[in-house]
Coordinates of C-alpha atoms and ligand atoms in Angstrom, one line a residue:
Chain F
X1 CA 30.6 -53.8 -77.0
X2 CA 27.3 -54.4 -78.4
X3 CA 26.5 -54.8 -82.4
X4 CA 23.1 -56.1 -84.3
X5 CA 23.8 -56.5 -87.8
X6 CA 20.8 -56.8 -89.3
X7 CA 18.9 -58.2 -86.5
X8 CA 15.0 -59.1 -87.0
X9 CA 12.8 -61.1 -84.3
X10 CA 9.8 -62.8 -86.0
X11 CA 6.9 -64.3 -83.7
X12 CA 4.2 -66.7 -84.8
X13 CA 3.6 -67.6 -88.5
X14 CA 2.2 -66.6 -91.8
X15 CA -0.9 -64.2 -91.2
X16 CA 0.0 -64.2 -87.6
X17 CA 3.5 -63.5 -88.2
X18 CA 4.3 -60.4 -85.6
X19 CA 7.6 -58.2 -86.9
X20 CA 9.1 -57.4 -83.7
X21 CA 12.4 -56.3 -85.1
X22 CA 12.7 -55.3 -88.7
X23 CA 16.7 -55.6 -89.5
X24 CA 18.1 -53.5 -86.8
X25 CA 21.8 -52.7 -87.0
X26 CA 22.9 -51.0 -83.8
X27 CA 26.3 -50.1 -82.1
X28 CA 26.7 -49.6 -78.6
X29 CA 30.2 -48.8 -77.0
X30 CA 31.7 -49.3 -73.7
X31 CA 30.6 -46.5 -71.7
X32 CA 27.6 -45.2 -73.2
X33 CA 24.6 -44.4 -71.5
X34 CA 21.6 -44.9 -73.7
X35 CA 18.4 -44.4 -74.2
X36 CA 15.7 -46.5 -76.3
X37 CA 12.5 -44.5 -77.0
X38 CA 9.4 -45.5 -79.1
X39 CA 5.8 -46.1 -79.3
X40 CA 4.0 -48.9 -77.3
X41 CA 4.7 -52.1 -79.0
X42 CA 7.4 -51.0 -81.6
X43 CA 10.3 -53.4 -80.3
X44 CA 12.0 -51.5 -77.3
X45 CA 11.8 -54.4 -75.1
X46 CA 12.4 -57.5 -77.5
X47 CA 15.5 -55.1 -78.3
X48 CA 16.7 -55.3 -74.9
X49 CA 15.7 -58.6 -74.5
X50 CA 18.3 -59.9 -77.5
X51 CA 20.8 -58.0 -75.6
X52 CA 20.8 -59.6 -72.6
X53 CA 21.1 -62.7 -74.6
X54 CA 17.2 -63.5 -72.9
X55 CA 16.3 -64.0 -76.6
X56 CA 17.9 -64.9 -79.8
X57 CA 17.4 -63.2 -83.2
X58 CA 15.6 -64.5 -85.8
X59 CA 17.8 -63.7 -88.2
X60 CA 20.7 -61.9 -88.4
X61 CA 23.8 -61.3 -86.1
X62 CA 24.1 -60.0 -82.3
X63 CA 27.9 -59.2 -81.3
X64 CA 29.0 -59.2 -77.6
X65 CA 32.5 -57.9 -76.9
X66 CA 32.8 -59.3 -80.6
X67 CA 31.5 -63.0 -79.9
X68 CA 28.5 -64.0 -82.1
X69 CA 26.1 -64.9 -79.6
X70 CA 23.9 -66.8 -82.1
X71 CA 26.5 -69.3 -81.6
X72 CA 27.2 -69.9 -78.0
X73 CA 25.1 -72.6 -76.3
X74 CA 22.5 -72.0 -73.1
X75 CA 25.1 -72.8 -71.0
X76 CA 27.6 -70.3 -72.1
X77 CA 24.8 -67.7 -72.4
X78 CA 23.8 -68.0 -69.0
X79 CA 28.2 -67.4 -67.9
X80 CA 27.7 -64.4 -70.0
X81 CA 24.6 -62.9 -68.5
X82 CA 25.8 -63.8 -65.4
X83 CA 29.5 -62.2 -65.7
X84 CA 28.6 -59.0 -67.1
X85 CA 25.1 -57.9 -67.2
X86 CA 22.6 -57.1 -65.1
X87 CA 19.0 -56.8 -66.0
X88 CA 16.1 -54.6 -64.6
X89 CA 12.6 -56.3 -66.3
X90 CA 9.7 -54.1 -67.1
X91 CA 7.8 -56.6 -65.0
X92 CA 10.3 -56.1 -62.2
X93 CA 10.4 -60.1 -61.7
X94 CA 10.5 -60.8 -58.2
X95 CA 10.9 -64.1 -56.4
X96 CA 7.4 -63.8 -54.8
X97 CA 8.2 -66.1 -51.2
X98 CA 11.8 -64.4 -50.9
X99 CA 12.6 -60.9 -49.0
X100 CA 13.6 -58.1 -50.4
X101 CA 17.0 -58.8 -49.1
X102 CA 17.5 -62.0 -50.4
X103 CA 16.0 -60.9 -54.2
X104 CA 18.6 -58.5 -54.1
X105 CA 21.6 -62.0 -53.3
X106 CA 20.4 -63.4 -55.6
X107 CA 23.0 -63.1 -58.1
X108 CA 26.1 -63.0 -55.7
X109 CA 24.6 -66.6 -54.9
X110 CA 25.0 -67.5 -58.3
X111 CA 28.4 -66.1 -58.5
X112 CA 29.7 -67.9 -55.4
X113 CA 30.0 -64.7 -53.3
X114 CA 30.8 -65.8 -49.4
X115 CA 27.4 -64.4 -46.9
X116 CA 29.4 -61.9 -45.4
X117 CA 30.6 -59.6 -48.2
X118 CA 27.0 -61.0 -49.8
X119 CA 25.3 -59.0 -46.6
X120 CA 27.8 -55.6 -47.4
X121 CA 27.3 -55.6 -50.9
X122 CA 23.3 -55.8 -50.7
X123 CA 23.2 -53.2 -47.8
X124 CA 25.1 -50.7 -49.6
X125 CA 23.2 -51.0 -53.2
X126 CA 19.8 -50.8 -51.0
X127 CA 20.2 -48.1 -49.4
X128 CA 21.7 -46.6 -53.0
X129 CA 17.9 -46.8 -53.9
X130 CA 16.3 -45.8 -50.5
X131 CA 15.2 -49.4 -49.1
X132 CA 16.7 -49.4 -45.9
X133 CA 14.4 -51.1 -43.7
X134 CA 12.6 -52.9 -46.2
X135 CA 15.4 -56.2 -46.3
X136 CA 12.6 -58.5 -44.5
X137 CA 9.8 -57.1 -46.7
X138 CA 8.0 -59.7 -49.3
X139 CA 7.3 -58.2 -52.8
X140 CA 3.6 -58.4 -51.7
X141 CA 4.9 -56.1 -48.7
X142 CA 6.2 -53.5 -50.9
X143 CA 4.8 -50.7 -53.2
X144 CA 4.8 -50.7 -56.2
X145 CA 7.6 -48.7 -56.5
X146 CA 9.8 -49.9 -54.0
X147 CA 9.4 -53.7 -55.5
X148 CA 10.8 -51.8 -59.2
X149 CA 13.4 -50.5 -56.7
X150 CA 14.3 -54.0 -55.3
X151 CA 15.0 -55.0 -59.0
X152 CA 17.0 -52.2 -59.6
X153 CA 19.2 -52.9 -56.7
X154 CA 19.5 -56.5 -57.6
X155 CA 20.5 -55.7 -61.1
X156 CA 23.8 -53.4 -59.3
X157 CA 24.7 -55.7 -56.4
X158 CA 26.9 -57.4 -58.9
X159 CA 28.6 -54.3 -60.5
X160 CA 28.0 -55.6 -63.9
X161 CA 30.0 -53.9 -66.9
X162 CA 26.5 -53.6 -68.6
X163 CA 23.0 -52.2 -67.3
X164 CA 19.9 -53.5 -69.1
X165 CA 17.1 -51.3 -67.6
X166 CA 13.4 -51.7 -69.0
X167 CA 11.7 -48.5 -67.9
X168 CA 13.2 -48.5 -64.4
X169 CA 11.2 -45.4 -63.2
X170 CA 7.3 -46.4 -64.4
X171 CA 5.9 -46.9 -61.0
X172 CA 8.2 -44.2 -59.4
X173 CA 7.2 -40.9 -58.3
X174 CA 9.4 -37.9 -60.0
X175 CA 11.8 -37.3 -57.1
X176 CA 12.8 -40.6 -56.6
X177 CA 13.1 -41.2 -60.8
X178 CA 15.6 -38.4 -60.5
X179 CA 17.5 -39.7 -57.9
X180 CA 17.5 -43.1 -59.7
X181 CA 19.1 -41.4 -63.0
X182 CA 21.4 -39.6 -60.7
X183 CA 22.5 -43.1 -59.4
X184 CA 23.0 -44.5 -62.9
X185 CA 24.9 -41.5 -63.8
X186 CA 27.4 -41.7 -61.3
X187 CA 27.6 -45.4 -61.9
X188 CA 28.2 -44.1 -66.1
X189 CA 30.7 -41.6 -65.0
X190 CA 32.9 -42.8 -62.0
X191 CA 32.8 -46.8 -63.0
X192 CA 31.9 -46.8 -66.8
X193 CA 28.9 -48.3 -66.8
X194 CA 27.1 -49.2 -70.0
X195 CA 23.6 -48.1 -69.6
X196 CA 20.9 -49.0 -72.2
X197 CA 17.5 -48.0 -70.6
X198 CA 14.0 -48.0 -72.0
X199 CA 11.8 -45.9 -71.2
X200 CA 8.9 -43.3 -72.4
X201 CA 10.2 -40.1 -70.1
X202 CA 11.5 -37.8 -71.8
X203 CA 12.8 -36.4 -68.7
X204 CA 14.7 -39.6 -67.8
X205 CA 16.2 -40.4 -71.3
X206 CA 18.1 -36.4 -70.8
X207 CA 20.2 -38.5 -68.4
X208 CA 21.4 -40.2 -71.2
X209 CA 24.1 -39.7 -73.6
X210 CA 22.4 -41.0 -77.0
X211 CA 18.8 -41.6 -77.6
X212 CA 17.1 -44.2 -80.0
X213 CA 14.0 -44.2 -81.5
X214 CA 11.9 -47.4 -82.4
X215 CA 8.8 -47.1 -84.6
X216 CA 7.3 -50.5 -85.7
X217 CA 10.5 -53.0 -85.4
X218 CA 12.7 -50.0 -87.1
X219 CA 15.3 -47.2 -85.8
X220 CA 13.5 -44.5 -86.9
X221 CA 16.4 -42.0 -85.0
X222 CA 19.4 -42.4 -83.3
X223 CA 21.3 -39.0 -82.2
X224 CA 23.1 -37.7 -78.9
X225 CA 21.4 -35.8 -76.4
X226 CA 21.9 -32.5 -76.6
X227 CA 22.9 -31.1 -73.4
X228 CA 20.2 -28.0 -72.4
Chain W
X1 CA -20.4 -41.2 -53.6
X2 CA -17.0 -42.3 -51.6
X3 CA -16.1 -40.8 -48.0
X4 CA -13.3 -42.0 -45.6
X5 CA -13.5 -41.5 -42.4
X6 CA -10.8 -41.4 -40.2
X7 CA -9.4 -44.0 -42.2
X8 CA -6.1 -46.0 -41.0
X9 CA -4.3 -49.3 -42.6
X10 CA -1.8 -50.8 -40.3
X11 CA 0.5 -53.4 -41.4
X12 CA 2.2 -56.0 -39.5
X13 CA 2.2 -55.4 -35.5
X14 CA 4.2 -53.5 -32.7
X15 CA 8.0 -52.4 -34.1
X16 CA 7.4 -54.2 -37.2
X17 CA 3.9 -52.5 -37.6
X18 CA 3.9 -49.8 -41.1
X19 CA 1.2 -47.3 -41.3
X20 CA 0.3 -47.4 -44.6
X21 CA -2.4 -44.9 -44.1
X22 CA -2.8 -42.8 -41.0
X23 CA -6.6 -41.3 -40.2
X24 CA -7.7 -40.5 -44.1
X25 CA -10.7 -37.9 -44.4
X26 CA -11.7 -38.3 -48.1
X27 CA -14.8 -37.3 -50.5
X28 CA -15.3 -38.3 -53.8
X29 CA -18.7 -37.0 -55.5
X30 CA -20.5 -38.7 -58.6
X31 CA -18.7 -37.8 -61.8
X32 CA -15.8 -36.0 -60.0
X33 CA -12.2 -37.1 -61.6
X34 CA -9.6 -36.9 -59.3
X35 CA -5.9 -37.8 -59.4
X36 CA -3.9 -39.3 -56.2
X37 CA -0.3 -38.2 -56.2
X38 CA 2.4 -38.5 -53.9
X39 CA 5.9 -40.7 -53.1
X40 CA 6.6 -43.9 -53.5
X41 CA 5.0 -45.9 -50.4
X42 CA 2.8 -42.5 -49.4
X43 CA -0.3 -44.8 -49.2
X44 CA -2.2 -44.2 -52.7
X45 CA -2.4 -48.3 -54.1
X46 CA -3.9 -49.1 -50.1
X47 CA -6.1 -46.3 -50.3
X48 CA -7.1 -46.9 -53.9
X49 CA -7.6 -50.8 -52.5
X50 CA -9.0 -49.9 -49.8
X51 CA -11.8 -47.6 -52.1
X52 CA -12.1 -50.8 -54.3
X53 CA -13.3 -52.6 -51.1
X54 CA -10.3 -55.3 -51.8
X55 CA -8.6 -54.5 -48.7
X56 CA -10.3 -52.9 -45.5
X57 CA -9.3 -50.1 -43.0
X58 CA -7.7 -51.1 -39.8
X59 CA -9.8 -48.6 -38.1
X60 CA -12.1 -45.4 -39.6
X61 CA -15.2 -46.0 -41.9
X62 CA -15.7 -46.2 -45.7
X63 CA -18.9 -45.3 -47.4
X64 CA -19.6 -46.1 -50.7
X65 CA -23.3 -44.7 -51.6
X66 CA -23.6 -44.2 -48.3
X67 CA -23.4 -47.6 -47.3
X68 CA -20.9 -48.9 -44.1
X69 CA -18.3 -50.9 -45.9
X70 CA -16.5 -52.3 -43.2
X71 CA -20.2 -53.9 -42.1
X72 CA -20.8 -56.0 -45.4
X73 CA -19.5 -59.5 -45.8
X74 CA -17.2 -60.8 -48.2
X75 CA -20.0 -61.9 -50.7
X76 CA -21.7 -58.6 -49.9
X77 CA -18.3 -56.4 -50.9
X78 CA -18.2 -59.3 -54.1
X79 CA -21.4 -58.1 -55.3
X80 CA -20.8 -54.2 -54.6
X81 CA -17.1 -54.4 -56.8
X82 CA -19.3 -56.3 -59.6
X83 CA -21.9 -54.1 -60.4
X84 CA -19.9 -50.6 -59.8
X85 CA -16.2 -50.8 -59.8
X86 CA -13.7 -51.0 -62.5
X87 CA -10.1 -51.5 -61.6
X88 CA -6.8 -51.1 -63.3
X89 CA -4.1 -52.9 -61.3
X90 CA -0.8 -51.5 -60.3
X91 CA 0.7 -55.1 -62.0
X92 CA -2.1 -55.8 -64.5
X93 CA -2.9 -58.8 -62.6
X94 CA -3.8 -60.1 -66.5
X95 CA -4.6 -64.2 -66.5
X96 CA -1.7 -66.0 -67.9
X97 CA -3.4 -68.6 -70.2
X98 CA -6.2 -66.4 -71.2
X99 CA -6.3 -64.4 -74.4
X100 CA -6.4 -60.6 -74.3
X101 CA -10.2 -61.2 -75.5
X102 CA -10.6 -63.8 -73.1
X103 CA -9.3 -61.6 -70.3
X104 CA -11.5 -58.1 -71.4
X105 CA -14.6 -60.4 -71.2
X106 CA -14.3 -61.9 -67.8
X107 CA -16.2 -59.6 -66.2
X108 CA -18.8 -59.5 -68.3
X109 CA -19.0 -63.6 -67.6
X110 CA -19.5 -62.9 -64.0
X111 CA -22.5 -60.5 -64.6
X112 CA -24.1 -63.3 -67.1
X113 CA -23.9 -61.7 -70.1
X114 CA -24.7 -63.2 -72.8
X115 CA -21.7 -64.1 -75.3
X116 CA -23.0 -62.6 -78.2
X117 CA -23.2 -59.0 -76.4
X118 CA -19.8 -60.3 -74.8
X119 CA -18.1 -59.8 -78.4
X120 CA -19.3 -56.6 -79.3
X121 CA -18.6 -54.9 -75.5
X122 CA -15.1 -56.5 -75.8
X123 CA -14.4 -56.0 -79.6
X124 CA -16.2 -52.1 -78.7
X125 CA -13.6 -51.4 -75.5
X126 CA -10.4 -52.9 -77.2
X127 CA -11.3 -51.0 -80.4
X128 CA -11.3 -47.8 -77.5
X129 CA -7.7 -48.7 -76.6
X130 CA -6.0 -49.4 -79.9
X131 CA -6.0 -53.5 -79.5
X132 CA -7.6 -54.2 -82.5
X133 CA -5.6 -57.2 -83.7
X134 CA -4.5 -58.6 -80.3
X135 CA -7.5 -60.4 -79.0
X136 CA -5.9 -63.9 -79.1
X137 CA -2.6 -62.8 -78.3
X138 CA -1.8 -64.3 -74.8
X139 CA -0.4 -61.7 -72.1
X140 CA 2.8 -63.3 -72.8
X141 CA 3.0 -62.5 -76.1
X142 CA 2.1 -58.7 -75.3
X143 CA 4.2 -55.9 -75.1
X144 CA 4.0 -54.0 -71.1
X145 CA 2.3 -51.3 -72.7
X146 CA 0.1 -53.4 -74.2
X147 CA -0.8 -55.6 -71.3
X148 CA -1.3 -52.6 -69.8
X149 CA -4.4 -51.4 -72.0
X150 CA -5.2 -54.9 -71.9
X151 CA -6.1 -54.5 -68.1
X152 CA -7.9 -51.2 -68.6
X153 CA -9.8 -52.5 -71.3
X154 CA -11.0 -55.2 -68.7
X155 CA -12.0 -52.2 -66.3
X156 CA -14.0 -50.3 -69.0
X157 CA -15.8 -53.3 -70.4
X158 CA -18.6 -52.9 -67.5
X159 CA -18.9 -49.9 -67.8
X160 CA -18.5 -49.3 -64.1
X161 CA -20.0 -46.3 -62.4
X162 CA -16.8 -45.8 -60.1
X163 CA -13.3 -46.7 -62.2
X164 CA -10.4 -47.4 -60.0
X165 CA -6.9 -46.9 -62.0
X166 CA -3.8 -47.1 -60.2
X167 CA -0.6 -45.9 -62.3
X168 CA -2.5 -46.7 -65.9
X169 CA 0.1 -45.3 -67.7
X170 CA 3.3 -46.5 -66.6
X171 CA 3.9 -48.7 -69.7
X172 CA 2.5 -46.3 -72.0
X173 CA 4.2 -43.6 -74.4
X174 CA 3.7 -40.4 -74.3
X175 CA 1.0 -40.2 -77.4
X176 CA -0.7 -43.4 -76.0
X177 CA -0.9 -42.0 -72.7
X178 CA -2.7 -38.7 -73.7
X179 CA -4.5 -41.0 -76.1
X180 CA -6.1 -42.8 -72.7
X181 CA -6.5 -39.6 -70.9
X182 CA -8.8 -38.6 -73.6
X183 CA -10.9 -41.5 -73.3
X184 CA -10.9 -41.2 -69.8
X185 CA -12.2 -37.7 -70.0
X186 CA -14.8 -37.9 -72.8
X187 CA -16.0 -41.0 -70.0
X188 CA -16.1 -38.9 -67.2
X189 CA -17.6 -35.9 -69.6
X190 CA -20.1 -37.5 -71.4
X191 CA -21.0 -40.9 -68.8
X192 CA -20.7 -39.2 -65.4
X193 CA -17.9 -42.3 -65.2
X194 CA -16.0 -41.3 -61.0
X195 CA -12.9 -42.0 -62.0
X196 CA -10.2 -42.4 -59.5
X197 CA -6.5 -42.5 -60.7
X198 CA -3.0 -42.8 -59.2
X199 CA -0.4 -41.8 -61.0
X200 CA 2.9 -39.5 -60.7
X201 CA 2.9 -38.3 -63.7
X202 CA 2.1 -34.5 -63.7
X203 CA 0.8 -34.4 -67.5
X204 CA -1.7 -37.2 -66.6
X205 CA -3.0 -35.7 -63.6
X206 CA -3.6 -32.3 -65.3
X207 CA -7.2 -34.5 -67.1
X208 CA -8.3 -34.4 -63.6
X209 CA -10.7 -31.8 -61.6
X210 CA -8.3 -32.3 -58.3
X211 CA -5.4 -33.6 -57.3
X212 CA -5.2 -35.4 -53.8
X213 CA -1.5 -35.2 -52.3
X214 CA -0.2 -38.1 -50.5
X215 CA 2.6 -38.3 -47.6
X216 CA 3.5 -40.8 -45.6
X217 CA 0.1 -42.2 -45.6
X218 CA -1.7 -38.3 -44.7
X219 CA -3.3 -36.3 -47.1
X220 CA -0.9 -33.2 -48.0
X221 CA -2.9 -31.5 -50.1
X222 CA -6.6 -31.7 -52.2
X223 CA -7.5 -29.1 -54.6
X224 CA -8.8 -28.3 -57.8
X225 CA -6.7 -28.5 -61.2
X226 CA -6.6 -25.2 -62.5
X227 CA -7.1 -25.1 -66.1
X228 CA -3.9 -23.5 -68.2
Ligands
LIG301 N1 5.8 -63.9 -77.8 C1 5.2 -63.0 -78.7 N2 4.4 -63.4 -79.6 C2 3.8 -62.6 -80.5 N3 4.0 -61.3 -80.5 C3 4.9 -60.8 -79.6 C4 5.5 -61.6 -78.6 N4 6.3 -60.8 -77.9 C5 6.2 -59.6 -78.3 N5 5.3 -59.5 -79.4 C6 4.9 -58.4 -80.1 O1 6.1 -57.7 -80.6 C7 5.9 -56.3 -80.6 C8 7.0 -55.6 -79.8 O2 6.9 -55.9 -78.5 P1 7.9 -55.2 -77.4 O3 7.6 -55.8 -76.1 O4 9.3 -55.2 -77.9 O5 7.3 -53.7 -77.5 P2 7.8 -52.5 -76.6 O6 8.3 -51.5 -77.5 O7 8.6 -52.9 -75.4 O8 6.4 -52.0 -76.0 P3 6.0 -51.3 -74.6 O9 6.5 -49.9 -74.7 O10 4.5 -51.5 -74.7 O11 6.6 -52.2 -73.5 C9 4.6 -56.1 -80.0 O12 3.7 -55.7 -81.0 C10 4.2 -57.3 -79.3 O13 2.8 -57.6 -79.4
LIG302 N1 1.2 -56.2 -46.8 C1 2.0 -55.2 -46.4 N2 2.8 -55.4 -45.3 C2 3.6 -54.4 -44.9 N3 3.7 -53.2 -45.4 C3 3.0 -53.0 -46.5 C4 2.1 -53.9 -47.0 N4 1.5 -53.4 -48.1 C5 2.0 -52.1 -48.2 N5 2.8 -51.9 -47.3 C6 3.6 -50.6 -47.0 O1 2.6 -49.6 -47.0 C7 3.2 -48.4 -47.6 C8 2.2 -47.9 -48.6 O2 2.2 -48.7 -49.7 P1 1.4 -48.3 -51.0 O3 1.5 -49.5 -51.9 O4 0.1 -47.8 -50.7 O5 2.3 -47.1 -51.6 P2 2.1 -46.3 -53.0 O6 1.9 -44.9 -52.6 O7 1.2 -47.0 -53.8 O8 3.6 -46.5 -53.6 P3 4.0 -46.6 -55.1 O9 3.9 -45.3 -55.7 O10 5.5 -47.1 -54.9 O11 3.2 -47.6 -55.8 C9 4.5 -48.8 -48.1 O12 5.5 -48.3 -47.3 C10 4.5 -50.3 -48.2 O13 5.8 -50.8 -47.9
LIG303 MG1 8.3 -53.0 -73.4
LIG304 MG1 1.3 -48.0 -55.7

């Protein structure tokens, strides 16, 4: 469902040219569940960001369901993003005056979901990731933590056919990241749910089914994991 | 060099009210390195704010060098984070517009230094942290993990006598996190630099002397790190 053919992301100019991507080809199918690993700096997160159509290759081709993104407009991005992806930021990327609750509506709003099965739908996916009785909470309310948790849930609500996580457990403690990969699991297994997920814990990326390795802009590895 | 007593935070009031911490005892001695664990929403960014005298307890006392906190004023507690305390935000809490550079040196602005000695504490600390190359790179054009050393380069550049580090290496891989950890340690080692850090991440805390439990804003536990 997801193809870079040669994909490279180039910021700034001449000297101060900065090779994010270095002609990546990648191939992700429906279903998988994987993991992007790699040193501080060496393209995880522009990765991610080209696949949920956030950014555009510099060069190069990026294949959704076999449409060449580099073609569609803004317009017809922003349909696609909403439709099928949803996106946890590394940053988390909270709407600062707007509850936890209503962060997590969001994008049922945007999809035209009535209130009602809007209220269901965000009750269920928060208490998924143990918020119940932080709906009313600000993000300046919450830990650190349970604000990374309010994206994750607002990435779910919508059931999208593709999870974009940027190192969803950084700011949790280890027995909530494990109950977070359990989640995303199940999700993989019982609904299919393509996972790609960054992150720097080993012990997270065993979740997955596939882990690859960036190293300045490159794939330096890509190889299933092997179950223990 | 830092005691709680009897130290509380309360949020919000009556059913609504969240204790965030609930009658802390705490001692921290000069040169000591201690790690704050616990679950997400135990209490260890309030007490960690709380320590940095940005937030103050509901009830209980906190002396730092023996001095009643909750009796200074807000120019007072100004004065007393300038000239001792380092902090490493949660969120980075980088300045948008500013350059990496621009962002290390800010402190060192507020305590009149003079610009020349400016470059070479910045250009010293970012070396420290493996920035070299990134000084006029805005936070935006950063990686996480890079924002992230940004905001402890910012913390180091004083060369506090107390550094307050919550979750440092949440954005960092594995070798750049042990890379930090070492620099912490030959701080603490060879500067008598208190440092104070949250994290959850067990191989982190092991750089520590002791290891403070949180739960549900109590302490759980508090002792030493035994060496393996
Ligand atoms: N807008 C930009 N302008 C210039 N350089 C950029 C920009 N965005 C990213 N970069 C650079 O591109 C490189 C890759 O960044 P990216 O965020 O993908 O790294 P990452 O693997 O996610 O790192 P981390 O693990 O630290 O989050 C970095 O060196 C970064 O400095
Ligand atoms: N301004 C606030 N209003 C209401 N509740 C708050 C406020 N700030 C913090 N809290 C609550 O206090 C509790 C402790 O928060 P704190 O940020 O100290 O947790 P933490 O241990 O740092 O968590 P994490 O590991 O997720 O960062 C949490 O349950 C949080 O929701
Ligand atoms: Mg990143
Ligand atoms: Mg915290």
């Amino acid at each position: 469902v997801i193809e870079f053919e040669q994909v490279s992301k180039i910021y700034g100019q001449a000297d101060a040219a900065v090779v994010a991507l270095d002609r990546i080809d990648l191939r992700i199918e429906p279903g998988e569940f994987v993991a992007l690993m790699g040193p501080s700096g060496s393209g995880k997160s522009t990765c991610l960001n080209i696949v949920g159509c956030l950014d555009a290759p510099s060069s190069g081709r990026y294949l959704f369901r076999g449409v060449d993104t580099t073609q569609l407009s803004r317009d017809q991005l922003a349909l696609l993003r909403r439709h099928y992806l949803g996106f946890v930021f590394q940053g988390f990327n909270l709407v600062a005056r707007t509850s936890a609750r209503e962060n997590v509506e969001l994008p049922l709003i945007y999809r035209g979901v009535p209130a009602a099965e809007r209220r269901a739908l965000t009750r269920q996916v928060m208490a998924e990731v143990g918020l119940e009785g932080r709906e009313r909470h600000l993000p300046s309310q919450l830990s650190g933590g349970q604000q990374q948790r309010v994206a994750i849930a607002r990435a779910l609500v919508t059931r999208p056919a593709v999870l974009l996580a940027d190192e969803p457990t950084g700011n949790l403690d280890s027995a909530r990241s494990h109950e977070l990969m359990r989640l995303l699991g199940a999700l993989n297994h019982s609904r299919g749910l393509t996972i790609v997920m960054v992150t720097h814990e080993p012990d997270m990326a065993a979740y997955a089914h596939r882990v690859v390795r960036f190293l300045d802009g490159r794939i330096a590895d890509d190889h299933p994991v092997t179950q223990a």
